[in-house]
Tab-separated table of C-alpha atoms in Angstrom:
chain	number	residue	atom	x	y	z
A	1	UNK	CA	-10.452	-16.744	18.390
A	2	UNK	CA	-7.196	-17.335	16.492
A	3	UNK	CA	-4.655	-14.534	16.949
A	4	UNK	CA	-3.502	-12.595	13.868
A	5	UNK	CA	-0.285	-13.804	12.260
A	6	UNK	CA	0.919	-10.199	11.975
A	7	UNK	CA	0.721	-7.557	14.692
A	8	UNK	CA	1.823	-4.555	12.625
A	9	UNK	CA	1.399	-4.216	8.869
A	10	UNK	CA	1.993	-1.681	6.139
A	11	UNK	CA	-0.646	-1.639	3.423
A	12	UNK	CA	0.424	-0.327	0.013
A	13	UNK	CA	-2.615	0.961	-1.892
A	14	UNK	CA	-2.321	2.103	-5.495
A	15	UNK	CA	-4.185	5.224	-6.493
A	16	UNK	CA	-5.802	3.247	-9.310
A	17	UNK	CA	-7.431	0.973	-6.732
A	18	UNK	CA	-9.500	3.947	-5.534
A	19	UNK	CA	-11.037	4.561	-8.968
A	20	UNK	CA	-13.347	1.550	-8.954
A	21	UNK	CA	-14.907	1.477	-12.405
A	22	UNK	CA	-14.226	5.169	-13.024
A	23	UNK	CA	-11.561	6.364	-15.472
A	24	UNK	CA	-9.885	8.573	-12.855
A	25	UNK	CA	-10.579	10.210	-9.505
A	26	UNK	CA	-11.978	8.556	-6.369
A	27	UNK	CA	-14.990	6.266	-6.336
A	28	UNK	CA	-16.825	6.766	-3.039
A	29	UNK	CA	-18.231	3.232	-2.821
A	30	UNK	CA	-14.819	1.704	-3.575
A	31	UNK	CA	-12.923	3.688	-0.956
A	32	UNK	CA	-15.615	3.000	1.673
A	33	UNK	CA	-15.419	-0.740	1.001
A	34	UNK	CA	-11.617	-0.723	1.300
A	35	UNK	CA	-11.806	1.160	4.572
A	36	UNK	CA	-14.282	-1.392	5.935
A	37	UNK	CA	-11.676	-4.098	5.196
A	38	UNK	CA	-9.046	-2.081	7.087
A	39	UNK	CA	-11.451	-1.493	9.982
A	40	UNK	CA	-11.974	-5.241	10.314
A	41	UNK	CA	-8.276	-5.927	10.881
A	42	UNK	CA	-7.873	-2.913	13.184
A	43	UNK	CA	-10.605	-4.417	15.380
A	44	UNK	CA	-8.457	-7.556	15.622
A	45	UNK	CA	-5.787	-5.436	17.307
A	46	UNK	CA	-3.527	-5.154	14.256
A	47	UNK	CA	-1.572	-1.910	13.900
A	48	UNK	CA	-1.987	-0.536	10.373
A	49	UNK	CA	0.100	1.922	8.376
A	50	UNK	CA	-0.807	2.845	4.799
A	51	UNK	CA	1.227	4.161	1.868
A	52	UNK	CA	-0.971	5.359	-0.962
A	53	UNK	CA	-0.240	6.132	-4.613
A	54	UNK	CA	-1.588	8.970	-6.720
A	55	UNK	CA	-2.093	7.520	-10.189
A	56	UNK	CA	-5.863	7.969	-10.092
A	57	UNK	CA	-5.552	11.730	-9.561
A	58	UNK	CA	-2.547	12.244	-11.815
A	59	UNK	CA	-4.247	10.308	-14.602
A	60	UNK	CA	-6.671	13.196	-15.022
A	61	UNK	CA	-3.817	15.595	-15.860
A	62	UNK	CA	-1.539	13.099	-17.621
A	63	UNK	CA	-2.105	14.506	-21.145
A	64	UNK	CA	-0.984	17.940	-19.960
A	65	UNK	CA	2.081	16.376	-18.303
A	66	UNK	CA	3.341	14.801	-21.531
A	67	UNK	CA	6.917	15.936	-22.130
A	68	UNK	CA	7.110	17.542	-18.691
A	69	UNK	CA	10.370	17.485	-16.739
A	70	UNK	CA	10.441	14.187	-14.817
A	71	UNK	CA	11.168	15.753	-11.429
A	72	UNK	CA	8.305	18.234	-11.823
A	73	UNK	CA	5.906	15.456	-12.832
A	74	UNK	CA	7.011	13.367	-9.843
A	75	UNK	CA	6.353	16.236	-7.436
A	76	UNK	CA	2.882	16.610	-8.948
A	77	UNK	CA	2.384	12.892	-8.358
A	78	UNK	CA	3.424	13.300	-4.724
A	79	UNK	CA	0.798	15.997	-4.250
A	80	UNK	CA	-1.764	13.611	-5.746
A	81	UNK	CA	-0.900	11.021	-3.088
A	82	UNK	CA	-1.552	13.607	-0.378
A	83	UNK	CA	-5.005	14.249	-1.855
A	84	UNK	CA	-5.693	10.513	-1.743
A	85	UNK	CA	-4.400	10.297	1.827
A	86	UNK	CA	-6.839	13.012	2.918
A	87	UNK	CA	-9.722	11.265	1.145
A	88	UNK	CA	-8.773	7.989	2.829
A	89	UNK	CA	-8.600	9.685	6.219
A	90	UNK	CA	-12.060	11.164	5.721
A	91	UNK	CA	-13.470	7.763	4.736
A	92	UNK	CA	-11.923	6.287	7.884
A	93	UNK	CA	-13.470	9.019	10.017
A	94	UNK	CA	-16.910	8.160	8.620
A	95	UNK	CA	-16.409	4.558	9.726
A	96	UNK	CA	-15.164	5.418	13.201
A	97	UNK	CA	-11.450	4.838	12.612
A	98	UNK	CA	-8.972	7.304	14.078
A	99	UNK	CA	-6.182	8.057	11.610
A	100	UNK	CA	-3.368	10.505	11.044
A	101	UNK	CA	-1.889	11.687	7.737
A	102	UNK	CA	1.842	12.332	7.577
A	103	UNK	CA	3.412	13.841	4.479
A	104	UNK	CA	7.010	13.601	3.268
A	105	UNK	CA	6.478	17.087	1.801
A	106	UNK	CA	5.823	19.945	4.211
A	107	UNK	CA	2.151	20.883	3.794
A	108	UNK	CA	1.394	21.574	7.426
A	109	UNK	CA	-2.004	23.152	6.791
A	110	UNK	CA	-3.385	19.793	5.633
A	111	UNK	CA	-1.032	17.085	6.963
A	112	UNK	CA	1.582	16.549	9.619
A	113	UNK	CA	5.203	16.335	8.482
A	114	UNK	CA	6.605	12.820	8.551
A	115	UNK	CA	8.209	12.167	11.947
A	116	UNK	CA	9.113	8.549	12.587
A	117	UNK	CA	8.779	8.621	16.369
A	118	UNK	CA	5.358	10.259	16.238
A	119	UNK	CA	4.134	7.781	13.617
A	120	UNK	CA	5.323	4.870	15.780
A	121	UNK	CA	3.458	6.276	18.765
A	122	UNK	CA	0.250	6.661	16.744
A	123	UNK	CA	0.467	3.006	15.717
A	124	UNK	CA	0.985	1.924	19.320
A	125	UNK	CA	-2.126	3.943	20.263
A	126	UNK	CA	-4.180	2.020	17.690
A	127	UNK	CA	-4.430	4.849	15.171
A	128	UNK	CA	-4.048	4.193	11.441
A	129	UNK	CA	-1.144	6.172	9.983
A	130	UNK	CA	-1.425	7.201	6.324
A	131	UNK	CA	1.810	8.233	4.626
A	132	UNK	CA	1.497	10.657	1.727
A	133	UNK	CA	3.978	12.163	-0.761
A	134	UNK	CA	5.961	8.959	-1.207
A	135	UNK	CA	9.562	9.324	-0.053
A	136	UNK	CA	9.476	13.072	-0.708
A	137	UNK	CA	11.959	12.646	-3.561
A	138	UNK	CA	11.480	12.448	-7.334
A	139	UNK	CA	12.485	9.294	-9.222
A	140	UNK	CA	11.298	7.025	-6.385
A	141	UNK	CA	7.964	5.228	-6.641
A	142	UNK	CA	5.392	4.742	-3.905
A	143	UNK	CA	6.382	1.050	-3.972
A	144	UNK	CA	9.802	2.128	-2.748
A	145	UNK	CA	8.138	4.439	-0.223
A	146	UNK	CA	6.135	1.464	1.078
A	147	UNK	CA	9.281	-0.638	1.498
A	148	UNK	CA	11.085	2.254	3.204
A	149	UNK	CA	8.251	3.153	5.584
A	150	UNK	CA	7.745	-0.537	6.334
A	151	UNK	CA	11.343	-0.774	7.526
A	152	UNK	CA	11.092	2.443	9.519
A	153	UNK	CA	7.858	1.385	11.220
A	154	UNK	CA	9.245	-2.078	12.047
A	155	UNK	CA	6.220	-3.773	10.490
A	156	UNK	CA	5.920	-7.560	10.249
A	157	UNK	CA	4.973	-7.519	6.562
A	158	UNK	CA	4.346	-5.161	3.647
A	159	UNK	CA	1.042	-5.905	1.922
A	160	UNK	CA	0.686	-4.755	-1.670
A	161	UNK	CA	-3.010	-4.438	-2.516
A	162	UNK	CA	-3.717	-4.906	-6.220
A	163	UNK	CA	-6.559	-5.886	-8.549
A	164	UNK	CA	-5.119	-9.408	-8.937
A	165	UNK	CA	-5.143	-11.991	-6.139
A	166	UNK	CA	-1.412	-12.667	-6.206
A	167	UNK	CA	1.518	-13.118	-8.554
A	168	UNK	CA	0.941	-15.434	-11.527
A	169	UNK	CA	3.124	-17.297	-13.989
A	170	UNK	CA	1.390	-15.315	-16.744
A	171	UNK	CA	-1.370	-12.749	-17.102
A	172	UNK	CA	-4.475	-14.565	-15.770
A	173	UNK	CA	-6.736	-12.288	-17.837
A	174	UNK	CA	-5.293	-13.537	-21.117
A	175	UNK	CA	-4.096	-16.991	-20.052
A	176	UNK	CA	-6.676	-18.984	-18.054
A	177	UNK	CA	-4.040	-21.633	-17.344
A	178	UNK	CA	-1.769	-19.175	-15.528
A	179	UNK	CA	-0.908	-20.443	-12.049
A	180	UNK	CA	-0.717	-18.369	-8.896
A	181	UNK	CA	2.504	-18.542	-6.948
A	182	UNK	CA	1.768	-19.308	-3.321
A	183	UNK	CA	5.315	-18.383	-2.290
A	184	UNK	CA	8.285	-16.786	-4.020
A	185	UNK	CA	11.746	-15.631	-3.083
A	186	UNK	CA	12.814	-12.079	-3.850
A	187	UNK	CA	15.549	-13.399	-6.117
A	188	UNK	CA	12.996	-15.417	-8.123
A	189	UNK	CA	10.761	-12.369	-8.502
A	190	UNK	CA	13.683	-10.230	-9.700
A	191	UNK	CA	15.214	-12.813	-12.055
A	192	UNK	CA	11.862	-13.767	-13.602
A	193	UNK	CA	10.920	-10.070	-13.882
A	194	UNK	CA	7.597	-10.724	-12.186
A	195	UNK	CA	5.594	-7.527	-11.753
A	196	UNK	CA	5.522	-7.634	-7.966
A	197	UNK	CA	7.019	-4.234	-7.142
A	198	UNK	CA	9.652	-2.126	-8.792
A	199	UNK	CA	13.224	-3.426	-8.551
A	200	UNK	CA	14.322	-0.829	-5.984
A	201	UNK	CA	11.516	-1.773	-3.597
A	202	UNK	CA	12.103	-5.511	-4.078
A	203	UNK	CA	15.820	-5.156	-3.441
A	204	UNK	CA	15.205	-3.079	-0.314
A	205	UNK	CA	12.778	-5.666	1.068
A	206	UNK	CA	15.183	-8.487	0.221
A	207	UNK	CA	18.197	-6.823	1.810
A	208	UNK	CA	16.258	-6.074	5.006
A	209	UNK	CA	14.485	-9.472	4.998
A	210	UNK	CA	11.071	-7.810	4.983
A	211	UNK	CA	8.280	-10.207	3.866
A	212	UNK	CA	5.964	-8.939	1.140
A	213	UNK	CA	2.491	-10.236	0.306
A	214	UNK	CA	0.661	-9.392	-2.918
A	215	UNK	CA	-3.119	-9.828	-2.775
A	216	UNK	CA	-6.360	-8.449	-4.190
A	217	UNK	CA	-7.990	-5.662	-2.212
A	218	UNK	CA	-11.110	-6.224	-4.327
A	219	UNK	CA	-11.602	-9.750	-2.972
A	220	UNK	CA	-13.916	-9.570	0.013
A	221	UNK	CA	-12.222	-10.535	3.271
A	222	UNK	CA	-8.817	-10.999	1.606
A	223	UNK	CA	-7.005	-8.502	3.824
A	224	UNK	CA	-8.229	-10.255	6.968
A	225	UNK	CA	-7.217	-13.656	5.602
A	226	UNK	CA	-3.723	-12.376	4.830
A	227	UNK	CA	-3.390	-10.917	8.316
A	228	UNK	CA	-4.553	-14.198	9.851
A	229	UNK	CA	-1.869	-16.084	7.926
A	230	UNK	CA	-4.203	-17.971	5.595
A	231	UNK	CA	-3.400	-18.980	2.018
A	232	UNK	CA	-4.272	-15.699	0.319
A	233	UNK	CA	-2.232	-13.930	-2.323
A	234	UNK	CA	1.470	-14.541	-2.895
A	235	UNK	CA	4.039	-14.334	-0.100
A	236	UNK	CA	7.473	-13.111	-1.219
A	237	UNK	CA	10.336	-13.608	1.196
A	238	UNK	CA	14.029	-14.470	1.393
């Protein structure tokens, strides 16, 4: 059997990816299917860390948050990511995966505090580590948290799971002739304003020479193909 191209990965999941066809919240069938994709690569011996967003939870309270102080809204969003992390951990438990949730905010009754050394040890033991609460600071997105945790965990690649199977020259939903980039440089992505990640996350990955792959988590087997080094998604590198 061919060995995986990457031994340790960080998977960035958006909260919206957990909604499935629902308008907000967590769709049970969707989260179970995503976890089965993660389980498949874990069985290959790949060490997996996850950073998860909270947009699906926060969307339900967004009207009430209109006009709210930005820092307060961001802290609410961080709490939403912790809720998603716990739901993801429970889905992993149902499928026989051992995982640990670490939070950048201290909520010790429900999640461990983020400790880099402990997270590294969990990965080496074959456990999935789920990072909640972003960076723990307002004004920073979970994209930036994914780039930061990827550096700290010494992963081989950051994988951004989206609804689209890569980065395109144009919106493939409105332009059927839009072409998928197989490879990009970080500078190209920044200059062309391609919606890969936010600028802070892209710059951090570029400066630390951390490869980034954008792929569709809704495409069956896509995560495994990325991990095996096949032509799946868009690889962004220096």
